[in-house]
Amino acid sequence: MSAPLRIRENGIDLFVRLTPKSSVDRLDGVETSVDGRSHLKARVRAVPENGAANQALEKLVAKTLGVPASSVSVVAGGTARLKTLRIAGDPEALAKAVETLYL
């Protein structure tokens, strides 16, 4: 299984599959799609209107990884289920923190 992230110079890109309108806010491990790419599964209670689900996802990931909410942003897939989050910070520390979510 490949990691659901890409290391960048000043942080990481995290690949996420988001399910809005869930009963809980939660990260549910990693799934691999048919094309072989891995995504972190996430659920949020927010509805997918006016960016509410994306904001809830950013807050959930920031809280889970222990980083400020301002360092997490959706950079691709704003209206799709598959999203790319850019997380600013120490790339190696962030990668290890993400790794603990699914190992």
C-alpha atoms as one frame of an Amber mdcrd trajectory, in Angstrom:
protein
   0.000   0.000   0.000   1.349   3.399  -0.910   1.152   6.308   1.515  -1.729
   8.753   0.979   0.650  11.697   0.913   3.396  13.441  -1.011   6.352  15.109
   0.696   6.897  18.757  -0.237   9.667  21.185   0.616   7.667  22.948   3.342
   5.045  20.347   4.280   2.996  17.565   2.730   0.095  17.039   0.370  -2.449
  14.652   1.889  -4.887  12.795  -0.359  -8.328  12.372   1.218 -11.663  10.814
   0.282 -14.329  12.828   2.096 -17.818  11.684   3.069 -19.948  14.648   4.208
 -23.204  14.478   6.207 -21.885  11.671   8.408 -22.983  11.043  11.986 -19.457
  11.748  13.300 -16.286  13.660  12.447 -13.621  10.977  12.045 -10.628   9.736
  10.056 -11.162   6.090   9.048  -7.826   4.774   7.807  -6.626   4.381   4.239
  -8.251   2.893   1.172  -6.669   2.096  -2.176  -8.639   2.903  -5.312  -8.762
   0.736  -8.421  -5.988   2.785 -10.041  -3.667   2.009  -7.097  -3.697   5.439
  -5.443  -4.219   5.613  -1.691  -6.523   8.045   0.102  -7.145   8.724   3.769
 -10.863   8.196   4.435 -12.557  11.022   6.321 -16.102  11.650   7.514 -17.542
  14.973   8.652 -20.982  15.992   9.905 -21.009  19.172   7.834 -22.999  19.401
   4.622 -21.234  19.972   1.293 -22.589  23.503   0.823 -20.650  26.773   0.739
 -17.418  24.991   1.634 -18.681  23.823   5.054 -17.529  20.217   4.586 -14.089
  21.358   3.397 -13.698  23.643   6.424 -14.751  20.829   8.758 -12.205  18.526
   7.086  -9.421  21.104   7.496 -10.236  21.501  11.201 -10.450  17.728  11.748
  -7.084  17.058  10.096  -5.425  19.958  11.927  -6.703  18.769  15.304  -5.733
  15.149  14.612  -2.200  16.040  13.511  -1.717  18.697  16.191  -1.070  21.568
  13.816  -2.757  24.995  13.597  -5.912  25.033  11.473  -4.359  27.819   9.402
  -1.654  25.429   8.162  -4.189  23.054   6.521  -5.964  23.960   3.287  -7.818
  22.210   0.481  -5.790  22.852  -2.684  -7.534  20.478  -5.106 -10.919  18.800
  -5.336 -12.922  21.529  -3.633 -16.210  20.177  -5.007 -15.204  16.519  -5.382
 -15.006  13.627  -2.914 -11.297  13.120  -3.616  -9.358  16.078  -2.262  -5.773
  17.181  -1.809  -4.948  18.961   1.436  -1.739  20.958   1.757  -0.348  20.902
   5.283   2.466  23.303   6.111   5.159  22.286   8.580   8.046  19.874   9.010
   7.513  17.282   6.233   9.068  14.359   8.087   7.158  14.989  11.323   3.898
  15.398   9.407   4.507  12.217   7.411   5.123  10.263  10.629   1.977  11.719
  12.209  -0.104  10.707   9.177   1.493   7.264   9.194   0.261   6.648  12.748
  -3.313   7.171  11.518  -3.321   4.068   9.375  -0.652   1.681  10.681
